[in-house]
Coordinates of C-alpha atoms in Angstrom, one line a residue:
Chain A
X1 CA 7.2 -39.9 44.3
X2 CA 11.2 -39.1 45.8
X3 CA 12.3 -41.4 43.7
X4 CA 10.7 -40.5 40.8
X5 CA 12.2 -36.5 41.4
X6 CA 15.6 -38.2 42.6
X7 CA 16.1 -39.1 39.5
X8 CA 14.8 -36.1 37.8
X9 CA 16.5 -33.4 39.7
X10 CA 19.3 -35.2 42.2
X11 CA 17.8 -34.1 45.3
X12 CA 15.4 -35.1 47.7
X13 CA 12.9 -32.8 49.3
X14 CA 11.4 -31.5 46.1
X15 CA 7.8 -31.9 47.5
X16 CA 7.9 -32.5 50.8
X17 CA 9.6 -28.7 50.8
X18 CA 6.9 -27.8 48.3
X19 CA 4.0 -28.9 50.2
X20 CA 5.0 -27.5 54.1
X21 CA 6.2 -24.3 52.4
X22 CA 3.0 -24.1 50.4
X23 CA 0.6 -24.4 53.4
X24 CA 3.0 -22.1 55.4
X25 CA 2.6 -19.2 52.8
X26 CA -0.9 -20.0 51.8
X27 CA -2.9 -19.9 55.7
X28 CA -0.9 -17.4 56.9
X29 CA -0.3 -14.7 54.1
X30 CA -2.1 -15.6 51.2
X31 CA -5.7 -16.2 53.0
X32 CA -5.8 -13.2 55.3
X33 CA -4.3 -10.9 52.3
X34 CA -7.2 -12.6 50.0
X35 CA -9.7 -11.2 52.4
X36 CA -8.0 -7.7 52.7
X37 CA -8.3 -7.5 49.0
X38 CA -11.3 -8.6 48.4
X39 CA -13.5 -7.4 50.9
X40 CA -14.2 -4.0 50.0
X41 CA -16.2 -5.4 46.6
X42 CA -18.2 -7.8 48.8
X43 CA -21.1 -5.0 49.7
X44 CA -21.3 -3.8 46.4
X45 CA -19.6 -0.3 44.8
X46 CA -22.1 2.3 46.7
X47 CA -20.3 1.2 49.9
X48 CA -17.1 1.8 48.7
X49 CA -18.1 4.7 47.4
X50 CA -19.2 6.5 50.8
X51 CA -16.1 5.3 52.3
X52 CA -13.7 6.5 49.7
X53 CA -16.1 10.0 50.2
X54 CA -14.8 10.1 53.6
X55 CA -12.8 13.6 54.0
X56 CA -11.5 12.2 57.3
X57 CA -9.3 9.5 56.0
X58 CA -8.4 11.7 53.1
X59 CA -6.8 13.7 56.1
X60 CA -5.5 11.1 58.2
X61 CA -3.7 9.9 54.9
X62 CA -2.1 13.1 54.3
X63 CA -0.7 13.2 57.6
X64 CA 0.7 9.9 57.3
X65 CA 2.2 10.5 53.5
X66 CA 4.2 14.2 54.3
X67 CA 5.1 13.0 58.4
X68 CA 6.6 9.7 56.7
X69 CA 8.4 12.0 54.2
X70 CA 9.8 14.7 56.0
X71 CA 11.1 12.1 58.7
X72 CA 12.5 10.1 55.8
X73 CA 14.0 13.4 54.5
X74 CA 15.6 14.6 57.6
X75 CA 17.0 11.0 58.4
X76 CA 18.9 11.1 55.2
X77 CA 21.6 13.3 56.1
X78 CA 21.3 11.5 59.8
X79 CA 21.8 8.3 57.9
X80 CA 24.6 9.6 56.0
X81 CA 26.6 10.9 58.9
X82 CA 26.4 7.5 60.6
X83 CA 27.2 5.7 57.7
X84 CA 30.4 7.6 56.7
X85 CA 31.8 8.0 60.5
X86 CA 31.4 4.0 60.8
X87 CA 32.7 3.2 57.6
X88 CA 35.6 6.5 57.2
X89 CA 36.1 7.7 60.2
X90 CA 39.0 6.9 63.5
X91 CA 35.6 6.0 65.9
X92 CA 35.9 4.8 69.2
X93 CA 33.3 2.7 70.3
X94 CA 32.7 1.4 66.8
X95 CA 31.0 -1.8 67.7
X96 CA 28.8 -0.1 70.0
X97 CA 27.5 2.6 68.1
X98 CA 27.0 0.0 65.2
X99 CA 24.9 -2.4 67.5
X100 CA 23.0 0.8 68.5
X101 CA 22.3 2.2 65.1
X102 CA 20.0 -1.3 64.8
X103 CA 17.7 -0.9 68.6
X104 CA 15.3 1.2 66.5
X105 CA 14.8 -2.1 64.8
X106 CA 14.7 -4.0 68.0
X107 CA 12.8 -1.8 70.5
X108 CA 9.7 -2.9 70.3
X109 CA 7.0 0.3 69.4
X110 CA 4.9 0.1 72.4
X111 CA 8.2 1.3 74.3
X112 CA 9.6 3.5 71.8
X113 CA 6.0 5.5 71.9
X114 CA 5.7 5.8 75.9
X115 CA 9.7 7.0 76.1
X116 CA 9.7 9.5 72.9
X117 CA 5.9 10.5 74.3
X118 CA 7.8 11.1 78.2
X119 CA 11.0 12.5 76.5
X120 CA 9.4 15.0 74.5
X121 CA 6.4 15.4 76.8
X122 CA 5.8 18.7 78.4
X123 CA 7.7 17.8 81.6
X124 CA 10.3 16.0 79.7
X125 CA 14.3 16.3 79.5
X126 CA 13.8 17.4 75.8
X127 CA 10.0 18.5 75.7
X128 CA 10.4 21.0 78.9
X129 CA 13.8 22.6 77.2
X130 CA 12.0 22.9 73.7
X131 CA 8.7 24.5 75.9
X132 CA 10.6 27.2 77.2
X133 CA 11.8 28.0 73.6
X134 CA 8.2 27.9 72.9
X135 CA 8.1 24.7 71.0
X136 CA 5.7 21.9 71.4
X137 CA 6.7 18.7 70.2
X138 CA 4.3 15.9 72.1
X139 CA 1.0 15.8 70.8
X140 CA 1.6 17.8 68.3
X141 CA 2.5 16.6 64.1
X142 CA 5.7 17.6 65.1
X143 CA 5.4 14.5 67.9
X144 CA 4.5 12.4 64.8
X145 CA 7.7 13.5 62.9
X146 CA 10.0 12.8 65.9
X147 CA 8.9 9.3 66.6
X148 CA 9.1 8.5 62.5
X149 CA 12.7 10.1 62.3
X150 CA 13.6 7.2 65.2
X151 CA 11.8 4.5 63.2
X152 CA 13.5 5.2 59.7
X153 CA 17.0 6.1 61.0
X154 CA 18.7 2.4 60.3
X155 CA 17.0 2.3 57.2
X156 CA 19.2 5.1 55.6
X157 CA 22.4 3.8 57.5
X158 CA 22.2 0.1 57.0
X159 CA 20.9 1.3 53.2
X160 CA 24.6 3.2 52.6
X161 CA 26.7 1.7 54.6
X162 CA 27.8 -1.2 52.1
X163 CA 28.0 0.8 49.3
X164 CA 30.3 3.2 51.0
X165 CA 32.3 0.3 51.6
X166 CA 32.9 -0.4 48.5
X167 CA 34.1 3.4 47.0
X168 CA 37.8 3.4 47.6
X169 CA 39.0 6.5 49.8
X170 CA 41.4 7.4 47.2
X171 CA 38.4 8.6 45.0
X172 CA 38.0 11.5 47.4
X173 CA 41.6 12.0 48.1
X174 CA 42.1 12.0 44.3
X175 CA 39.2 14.7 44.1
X176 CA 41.2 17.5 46.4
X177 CA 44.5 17.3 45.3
X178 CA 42.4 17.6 41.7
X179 CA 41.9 21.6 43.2
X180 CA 38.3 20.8 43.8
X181 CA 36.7 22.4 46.7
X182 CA 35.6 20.2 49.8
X183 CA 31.7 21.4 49.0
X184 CA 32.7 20.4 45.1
X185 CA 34.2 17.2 46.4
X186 CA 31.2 16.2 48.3
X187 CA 28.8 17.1 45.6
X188 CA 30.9 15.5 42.2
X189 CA 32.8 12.5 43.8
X190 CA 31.2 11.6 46.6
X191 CA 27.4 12.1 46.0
X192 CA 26.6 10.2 42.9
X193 CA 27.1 6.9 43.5
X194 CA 25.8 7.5 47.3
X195 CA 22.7 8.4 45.4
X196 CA 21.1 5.1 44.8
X197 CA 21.1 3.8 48.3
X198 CA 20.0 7.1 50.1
X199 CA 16.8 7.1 47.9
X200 CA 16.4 3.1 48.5
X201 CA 16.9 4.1 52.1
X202 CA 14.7 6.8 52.1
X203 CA 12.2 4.8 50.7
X204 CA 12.6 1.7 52.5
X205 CA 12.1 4.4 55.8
X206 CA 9.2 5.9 54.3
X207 CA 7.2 2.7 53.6
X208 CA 8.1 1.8 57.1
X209 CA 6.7 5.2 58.7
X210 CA 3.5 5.3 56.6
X211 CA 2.6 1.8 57.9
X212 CA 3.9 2.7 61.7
X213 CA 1.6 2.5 64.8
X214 CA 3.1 1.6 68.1
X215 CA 5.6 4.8 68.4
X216 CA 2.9 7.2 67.0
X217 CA -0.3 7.0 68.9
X218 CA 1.7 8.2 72.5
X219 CA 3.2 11.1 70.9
X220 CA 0.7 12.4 68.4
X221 CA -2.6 13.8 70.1
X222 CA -4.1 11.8 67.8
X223 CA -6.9 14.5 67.0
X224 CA -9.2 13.6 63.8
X225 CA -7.7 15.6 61.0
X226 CA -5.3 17.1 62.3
X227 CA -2.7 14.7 64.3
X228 CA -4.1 11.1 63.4
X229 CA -2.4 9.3 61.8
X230 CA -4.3 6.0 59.3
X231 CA -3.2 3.1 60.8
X232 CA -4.7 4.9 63.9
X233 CA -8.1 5.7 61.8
X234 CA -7.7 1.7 60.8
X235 CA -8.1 0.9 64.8
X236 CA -11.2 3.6 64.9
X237 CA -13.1 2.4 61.6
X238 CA -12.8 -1.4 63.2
X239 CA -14.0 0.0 66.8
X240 CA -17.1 1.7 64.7
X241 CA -17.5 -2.1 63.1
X242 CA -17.0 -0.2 59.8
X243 CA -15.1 -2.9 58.4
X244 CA -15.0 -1.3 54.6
X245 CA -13.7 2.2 56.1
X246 CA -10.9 -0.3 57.7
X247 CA -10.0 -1.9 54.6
X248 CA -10.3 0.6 52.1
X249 CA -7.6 2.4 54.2
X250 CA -5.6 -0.6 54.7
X251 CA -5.8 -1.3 51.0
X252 CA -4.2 2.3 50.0
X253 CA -1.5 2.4 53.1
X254 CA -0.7 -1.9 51.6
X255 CA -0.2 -0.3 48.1
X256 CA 2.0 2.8 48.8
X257 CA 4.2 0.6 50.8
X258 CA 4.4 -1.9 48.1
X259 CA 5.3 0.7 45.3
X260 CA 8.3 1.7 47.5
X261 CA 9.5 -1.7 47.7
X262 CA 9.1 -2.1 43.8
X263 CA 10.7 0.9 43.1
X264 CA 13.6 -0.2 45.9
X265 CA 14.1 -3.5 43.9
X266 CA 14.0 -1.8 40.1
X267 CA 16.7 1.1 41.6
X268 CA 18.9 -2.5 42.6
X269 CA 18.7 -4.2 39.8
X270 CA 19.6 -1.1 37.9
X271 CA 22.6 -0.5 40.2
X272 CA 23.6 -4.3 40.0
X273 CA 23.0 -4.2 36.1
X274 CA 25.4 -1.4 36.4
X275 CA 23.3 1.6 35.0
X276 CA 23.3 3.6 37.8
X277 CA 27.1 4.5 39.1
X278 CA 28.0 0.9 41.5
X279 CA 29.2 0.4 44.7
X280 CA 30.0 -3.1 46.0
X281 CA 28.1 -5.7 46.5
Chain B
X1 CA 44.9 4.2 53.8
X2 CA 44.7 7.9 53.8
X3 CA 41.1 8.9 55.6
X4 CA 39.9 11.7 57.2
X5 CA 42.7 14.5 58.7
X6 CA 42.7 14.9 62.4
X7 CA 40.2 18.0 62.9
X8 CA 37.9 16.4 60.0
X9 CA 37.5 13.3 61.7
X10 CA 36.7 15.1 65.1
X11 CA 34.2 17.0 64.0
X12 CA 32.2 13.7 62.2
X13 CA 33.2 11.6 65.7
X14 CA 31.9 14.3 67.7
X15 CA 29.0 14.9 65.5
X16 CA 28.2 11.0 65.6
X17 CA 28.8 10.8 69.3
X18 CA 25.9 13.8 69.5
X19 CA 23.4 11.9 66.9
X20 CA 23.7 8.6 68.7
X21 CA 23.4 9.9 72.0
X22 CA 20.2 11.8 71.4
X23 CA 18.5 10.0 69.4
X24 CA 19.1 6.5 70.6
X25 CA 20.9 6.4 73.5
X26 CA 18.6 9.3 75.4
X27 CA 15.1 7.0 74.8
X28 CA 17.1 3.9 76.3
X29 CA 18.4 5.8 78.9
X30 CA 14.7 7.5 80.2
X31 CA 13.2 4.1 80.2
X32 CA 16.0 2.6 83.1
X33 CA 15.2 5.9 85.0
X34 CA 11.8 6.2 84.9
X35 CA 11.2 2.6 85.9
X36 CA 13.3 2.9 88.7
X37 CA 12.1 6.3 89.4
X38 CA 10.7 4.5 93.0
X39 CA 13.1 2.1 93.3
X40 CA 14.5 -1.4 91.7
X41 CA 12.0 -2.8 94.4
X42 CA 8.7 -1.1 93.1
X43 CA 10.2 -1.8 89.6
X44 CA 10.7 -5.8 90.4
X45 CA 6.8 -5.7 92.4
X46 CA 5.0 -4.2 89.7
X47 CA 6.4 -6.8 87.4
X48 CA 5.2 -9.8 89.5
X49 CA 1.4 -8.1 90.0
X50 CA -1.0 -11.1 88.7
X51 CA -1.8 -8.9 85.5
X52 CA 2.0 -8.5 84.5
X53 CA 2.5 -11.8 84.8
X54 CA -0.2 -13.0 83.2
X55 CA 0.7 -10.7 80.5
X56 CA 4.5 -12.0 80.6
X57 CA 3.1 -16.0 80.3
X58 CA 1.1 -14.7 77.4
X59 CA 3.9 -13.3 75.5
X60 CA 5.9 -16.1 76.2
X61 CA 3.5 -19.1 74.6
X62 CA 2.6 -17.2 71.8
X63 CA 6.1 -16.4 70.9
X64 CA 7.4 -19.9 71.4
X65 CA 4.7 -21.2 68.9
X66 CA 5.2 -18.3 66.5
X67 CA 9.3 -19.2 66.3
X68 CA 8.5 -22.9 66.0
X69 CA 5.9 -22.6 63.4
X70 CA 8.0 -19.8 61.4
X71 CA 11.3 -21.0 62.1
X72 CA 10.4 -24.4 60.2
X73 CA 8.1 -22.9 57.6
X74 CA 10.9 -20.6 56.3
X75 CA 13.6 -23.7 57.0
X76 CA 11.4 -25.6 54.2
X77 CA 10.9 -22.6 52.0
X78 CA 14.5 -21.7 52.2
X79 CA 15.8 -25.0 51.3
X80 CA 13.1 -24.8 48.5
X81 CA 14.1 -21.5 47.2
X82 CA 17.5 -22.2 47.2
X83 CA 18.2 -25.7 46.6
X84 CA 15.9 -26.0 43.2
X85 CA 15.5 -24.0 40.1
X86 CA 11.9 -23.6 39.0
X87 CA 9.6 -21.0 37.5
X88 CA 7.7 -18.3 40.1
X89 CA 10.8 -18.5 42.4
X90 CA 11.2 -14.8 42.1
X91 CA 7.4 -14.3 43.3
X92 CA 7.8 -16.9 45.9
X93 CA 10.8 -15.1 47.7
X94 CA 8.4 -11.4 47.6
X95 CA 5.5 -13.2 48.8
X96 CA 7.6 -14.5 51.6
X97 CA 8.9 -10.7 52.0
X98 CA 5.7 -9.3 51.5
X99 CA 4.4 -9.3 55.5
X100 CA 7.6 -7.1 56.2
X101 CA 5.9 -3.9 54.4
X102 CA 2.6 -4.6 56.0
X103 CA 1.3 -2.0 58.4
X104 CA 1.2 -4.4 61.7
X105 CA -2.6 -2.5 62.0
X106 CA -3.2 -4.3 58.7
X107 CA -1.7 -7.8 59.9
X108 CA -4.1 -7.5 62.5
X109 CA -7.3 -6.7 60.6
X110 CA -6.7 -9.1 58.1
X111 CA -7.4 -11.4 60.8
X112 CA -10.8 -10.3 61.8
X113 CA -11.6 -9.7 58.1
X114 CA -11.4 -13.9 58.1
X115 CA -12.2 -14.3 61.8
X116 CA -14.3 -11.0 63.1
X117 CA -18.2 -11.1 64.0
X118 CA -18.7 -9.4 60.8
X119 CA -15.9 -11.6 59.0
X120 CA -16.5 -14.3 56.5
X121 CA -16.4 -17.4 59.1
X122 CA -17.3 -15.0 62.2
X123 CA -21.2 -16.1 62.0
X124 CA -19.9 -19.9 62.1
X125 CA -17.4 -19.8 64.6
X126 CA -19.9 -17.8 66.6
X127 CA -22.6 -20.5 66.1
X128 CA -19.8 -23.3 67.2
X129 CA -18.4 -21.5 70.3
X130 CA -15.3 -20.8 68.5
X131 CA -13.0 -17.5 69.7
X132 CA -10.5 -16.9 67.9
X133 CA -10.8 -13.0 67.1
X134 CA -10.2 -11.3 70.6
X135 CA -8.6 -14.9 72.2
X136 CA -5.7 -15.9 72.3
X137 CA -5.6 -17.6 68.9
X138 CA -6.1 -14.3 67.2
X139 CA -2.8 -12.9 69.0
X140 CA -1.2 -16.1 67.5
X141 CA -2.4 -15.3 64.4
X142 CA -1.3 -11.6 64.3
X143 CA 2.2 -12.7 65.6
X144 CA 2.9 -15.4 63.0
X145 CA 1.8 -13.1 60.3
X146 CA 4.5 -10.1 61.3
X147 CA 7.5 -12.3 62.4
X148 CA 6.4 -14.7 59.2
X149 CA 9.6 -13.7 56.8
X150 CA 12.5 -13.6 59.4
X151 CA 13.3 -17.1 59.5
X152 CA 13.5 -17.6 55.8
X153 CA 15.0 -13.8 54.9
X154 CA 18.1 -14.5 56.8
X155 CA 18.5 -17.7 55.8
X156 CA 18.0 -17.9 52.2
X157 CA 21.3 -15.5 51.0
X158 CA 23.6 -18.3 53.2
X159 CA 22.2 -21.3 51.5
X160 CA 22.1 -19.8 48.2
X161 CA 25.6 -19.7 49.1
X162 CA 26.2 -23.1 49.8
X163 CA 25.1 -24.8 46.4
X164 CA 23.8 -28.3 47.0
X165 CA 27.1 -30.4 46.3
X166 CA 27.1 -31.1 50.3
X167 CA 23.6 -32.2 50.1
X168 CA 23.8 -33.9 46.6
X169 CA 27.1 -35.9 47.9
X170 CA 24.8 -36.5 51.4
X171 CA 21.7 -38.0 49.2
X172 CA 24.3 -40.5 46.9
X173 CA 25.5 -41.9 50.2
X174 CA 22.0 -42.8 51.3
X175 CA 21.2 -40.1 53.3
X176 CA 17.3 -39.2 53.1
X177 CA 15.6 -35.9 53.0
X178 CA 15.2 -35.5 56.9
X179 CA 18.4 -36.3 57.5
X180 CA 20.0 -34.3 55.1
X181 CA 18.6 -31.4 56.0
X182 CA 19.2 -31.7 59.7
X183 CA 22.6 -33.1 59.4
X184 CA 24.5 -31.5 56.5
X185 CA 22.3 -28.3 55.2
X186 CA 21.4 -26.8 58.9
X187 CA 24.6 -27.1 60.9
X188 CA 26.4 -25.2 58.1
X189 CA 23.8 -22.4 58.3
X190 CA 23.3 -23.0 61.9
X191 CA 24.6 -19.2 62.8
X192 CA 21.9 -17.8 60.3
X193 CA 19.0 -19.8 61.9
X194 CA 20.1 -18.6 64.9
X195 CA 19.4 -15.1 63.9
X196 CA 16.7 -15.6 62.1
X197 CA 14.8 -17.3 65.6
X198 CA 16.7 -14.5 67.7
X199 CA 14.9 -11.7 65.1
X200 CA 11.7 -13.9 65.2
X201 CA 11.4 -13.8 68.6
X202 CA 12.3 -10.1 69.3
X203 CA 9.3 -9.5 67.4
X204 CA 7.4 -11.7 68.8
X205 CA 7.9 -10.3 72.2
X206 CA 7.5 -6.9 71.3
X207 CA 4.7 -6.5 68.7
X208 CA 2.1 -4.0 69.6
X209 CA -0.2 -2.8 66.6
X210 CA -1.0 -6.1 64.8
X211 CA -1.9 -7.6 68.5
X212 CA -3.7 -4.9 69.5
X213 CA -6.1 -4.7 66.9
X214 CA -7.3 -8.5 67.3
X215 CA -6.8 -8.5 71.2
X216 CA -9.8 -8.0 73.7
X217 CA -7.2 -5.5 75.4
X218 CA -8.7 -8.1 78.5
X219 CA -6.0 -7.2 81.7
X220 CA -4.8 -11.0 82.7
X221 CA -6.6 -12.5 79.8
X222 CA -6.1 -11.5 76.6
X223 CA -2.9 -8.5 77.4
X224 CA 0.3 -9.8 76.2
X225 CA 3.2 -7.5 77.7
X226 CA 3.2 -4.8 75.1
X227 CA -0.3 -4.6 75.2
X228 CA -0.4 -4.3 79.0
X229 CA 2.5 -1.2 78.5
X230 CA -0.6 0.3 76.7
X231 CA -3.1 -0.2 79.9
X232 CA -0.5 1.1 82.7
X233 CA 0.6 4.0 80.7
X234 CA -2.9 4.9 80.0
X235 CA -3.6 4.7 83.7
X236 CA -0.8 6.8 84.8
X237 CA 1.1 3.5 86.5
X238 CA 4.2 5.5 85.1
X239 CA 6.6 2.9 87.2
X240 CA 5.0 0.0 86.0
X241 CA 4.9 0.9 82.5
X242 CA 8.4 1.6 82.7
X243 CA 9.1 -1.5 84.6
X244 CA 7.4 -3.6 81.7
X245 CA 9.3 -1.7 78.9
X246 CA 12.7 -1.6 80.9
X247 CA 12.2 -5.4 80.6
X248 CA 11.4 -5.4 77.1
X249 CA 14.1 -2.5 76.3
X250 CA 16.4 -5.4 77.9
X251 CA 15.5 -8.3 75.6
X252 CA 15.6 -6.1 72.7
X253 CA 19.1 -5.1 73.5
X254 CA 20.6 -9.1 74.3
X255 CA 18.8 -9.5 71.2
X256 CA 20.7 -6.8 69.3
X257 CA 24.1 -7.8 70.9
X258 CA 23.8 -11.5 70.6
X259 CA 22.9 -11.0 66.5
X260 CA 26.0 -9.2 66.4
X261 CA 28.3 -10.9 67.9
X262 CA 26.8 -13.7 65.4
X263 CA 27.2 -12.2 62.3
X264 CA 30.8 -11.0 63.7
X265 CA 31.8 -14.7 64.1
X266 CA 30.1 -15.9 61.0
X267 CA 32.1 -13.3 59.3
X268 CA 35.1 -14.4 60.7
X269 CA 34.6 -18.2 60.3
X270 CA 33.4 -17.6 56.1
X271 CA 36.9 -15.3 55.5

């Protein structure tokens, strides 16, 4: 068999690589995914059509979808402030605040929910400044938003950051002594060809929040249509043994996700194809 | 170079300084206080309570097997990826992808959709004595599923980068597959593995919502450090939870460091 694909193709491996990479993909993604998508047809189409009658996910999903976005949203100009101080700007520390901009990534959720559910808590170092301006964050959608904003914030950096790179200062420079205004610099010269990677970033965060658990459930209240969140209504359905309600929310959270991605990879190909104005590599 | 003037870059360092501090820096910083809130001795006693450590040994075996099992799986699909041009390779590299835009809730249940009581094997492993939903086999499961793409993600861009002329050149002196790959393919791309494992294992340590979902949430059985976060906090052991997280906080930070000083000295050695 090697020899026969030695002399074929020049190199070794062909299906021993083939076969271990195979049976690596195949029991641990394929087979559980093949369940995920097929289960819900199993019991028939009345089933699925009490769960997908359920106003209860309906909510949980909403709260989900516009929590993910308006964290995504406000971690854009976050993301974009990061991005341009550690590419542009004289920074002390630079290392440091670079490694830091990646512990969202790191920390694992459990932790991030107990300290952003503490920090913003009632009796917190945030949460009891914010109370005595009237504001409650903790176990409140607003709780939801907060710990999302954490999540996605690398996303949008590590999503602009190259790309900045690659635009050469003098573009701006070129831009003022042109007359134009800083506001008019920021929105002709410098905006557009930011524009592809923000919305890949934003996206990339979004898909990321909509699927999030760990960081959530401490901070959110976690009340039935009002602050819970799906992946939480996921853990509730299995608890019920209401395996379709599980999946049939699983299977809409899975395919939001992966039309973000999708639309990530098209908006990359289309920047590297150079349709879209081009940053570096 | 002409950057920023002087008061423009103050106002975007200070504004950085302010961004960073609150929103990353603060959360580290509560976790080291609150966990010593009684002292480092209460901290370093809660940690060795029977439950802890049980939950600690937990973590540990199941992230050793997931790093082993993932770390070679996406060694093999890397090499297959990159060292051979066939049809489907496209799909092959998003299926390997695909488990990083998985909701970790969902790479639990998928488990107990194949494994559950009311899963499709759950009335034959139930017959044979077989646990695997709830057990420690599940966690596994879950854990290999979210740190799945790591290995292979961070190592596919280098070796696509390294051609096979090294390994073609290795083969016509009689070097054999094994042998290639450990002597001539991996030591070149021996920084990337090494971040891919470090990645692997940071979430292996630290994954919460996939393991929780086909966990028992049993203290000193089935808890794995994460999960046993969830039990303390929920039981108003402030200290201990802390404790726990401080601990993880810590590994997630070498973890951080280490990976870049990594890709600092790859960058350095490849220019």
């Amino acid at each position: 068999m090697v020899f026969c694909l030695r002399r074929r193709d020049g190199l070794p491996g062909l299906s021993i690589s083939i076969a271990f990479t195979l049976v690596w993909i195949g029991l641990i993604v394929v087979l559980p995914l093949t369940a995920l998508v097929l289960r819900p047809w199993q019991d028939g189409g009345a089933v699925m059509l009490r769960v997908l009658h359920d106003g209860r996910m309906y909510a949980a999903l909403r709260v989900s979808f516009s929590c993910a976005a308006l964290a995504a949203l406000i971690d854009v100009p976050l993301g974009l402030l990061l991005a341009w101080a550690l590419v542009r700007a004289r920074l002390p520390g630079r290392r440091a605040v670079d490694a830091l901009i990646d512990l969202p990534f790191a920390l694992p959720t459990a932790v991030t929910g107990i300290t952003l559910a503490t920090l913003y808590g009632p009796t917190g170092w945030i949460g009891a400044l914010l109370a005595r301006a009237g504001i409650r964050v903790a176990y409140t959608p607003a709780g939801i938003v907060v710990a999302l904003m954490f999540v996605g914030l690398p996303f949008i950096v590590r999503a602009v950051e190259p790309v900045l790179r690659g635009l050469p200062p003098e573009l701006e420079e070129a831009g003022l002594l042109l007359g134009a205004s800083p506001w008019q610099n920021f929105r002709r010269v410098i905006l557009p060809p930011l524009l592809p990677p923000l919305v890949a970033g934003f996206s990339l965060a979004f898909a990321r929040c909509i699927g999030e658990y760990g960081s959530v459930i401490f901070i959110a209240g976690n009340q039935p249509f009002h602050s819970e969140i799906a992946p939480l209504l996921i853990v509730v359905r299995l608890q019920e043994y209401d395996y379709e309600g599980a999946t049939a929310i699983a299977l809409i959270l899975l395919l939001s996700a992966l039309m973000c991605m999708t639309g990530v990879a098209a908006l990359r190909r289309r920047v590297s194809r150079g349709l879209v104005a081009r940053g570096a590599a | 170079m002409g950057g920023p003037s002087r008061g423009g870059n103050a106002v975007l360092v200070a504004g950085t300084y302010l961004t960073v501090l609150a929103v990353l820096v603060l959360p580290v910083l509560l976790v080291m206080v609150e966990a010593l809130r009684a002292g480092l001795g209460a901290a370093w006693r809660s940690l060795l309570d029977p439950d802890a450590l049980s939950a600690i040994r937990l973590t540990l075996e199941v992230t050793l097997v997931a790093v082993i099992v993932n770390a070679f799986g996406g060694v093999m699909a890397a090499w297959l990826v990159t060292k051979y041009r066939f049809r489907g390779r496209a799909a092959l590299v998003a299926l390997i992808e695909l488990p990083i835009s998985v909701s970790p809730v969902i790479a639990g249940l998928v488990w107990l959709l194949l494994f559950g009581r009311q899963g499709w094997w759950g009335d034959w492993l139930d017959r044979h004595h077989i646990q695997i939903a709830f057990a420690t086999p599940g966690i596994l499961l879950a854990t290999l599923f979210v740190t799945f793409p790591y290995v292979a993600r961070t190592l596919m861009p280098l070796m696509e980068q390294q051609g096979r002329e090294a390994e073609e050149a290795a083969f016509l002196l009689g070097a054999g597959f094994w042998r290639t790959l450990w002597r001539v393919t991996l030591p070149d791309a021996r920084w990337a593995l090494l971040s891919g494992i470090l990645l692997t294992t940071a979430r292996a340590i630290g994954e919460f919502g996939a393991v929780s979902v086909v966990s028992g949430h049993i203290p000193g059985l089935t808890e794995t450090m994460p999960l046993h976060i969830e039990t303390l906090y929920n039981g108003y052991q402030t200290v201990a939870a802390f404790a726990m997280a401080a601990l993880l906080a810590l590994i997630a930070m070498a973890t951080v460091l280490l990976r870049s000083f990594l890709e600092h000295d790859f960058r350095k050695a490849s220019s």
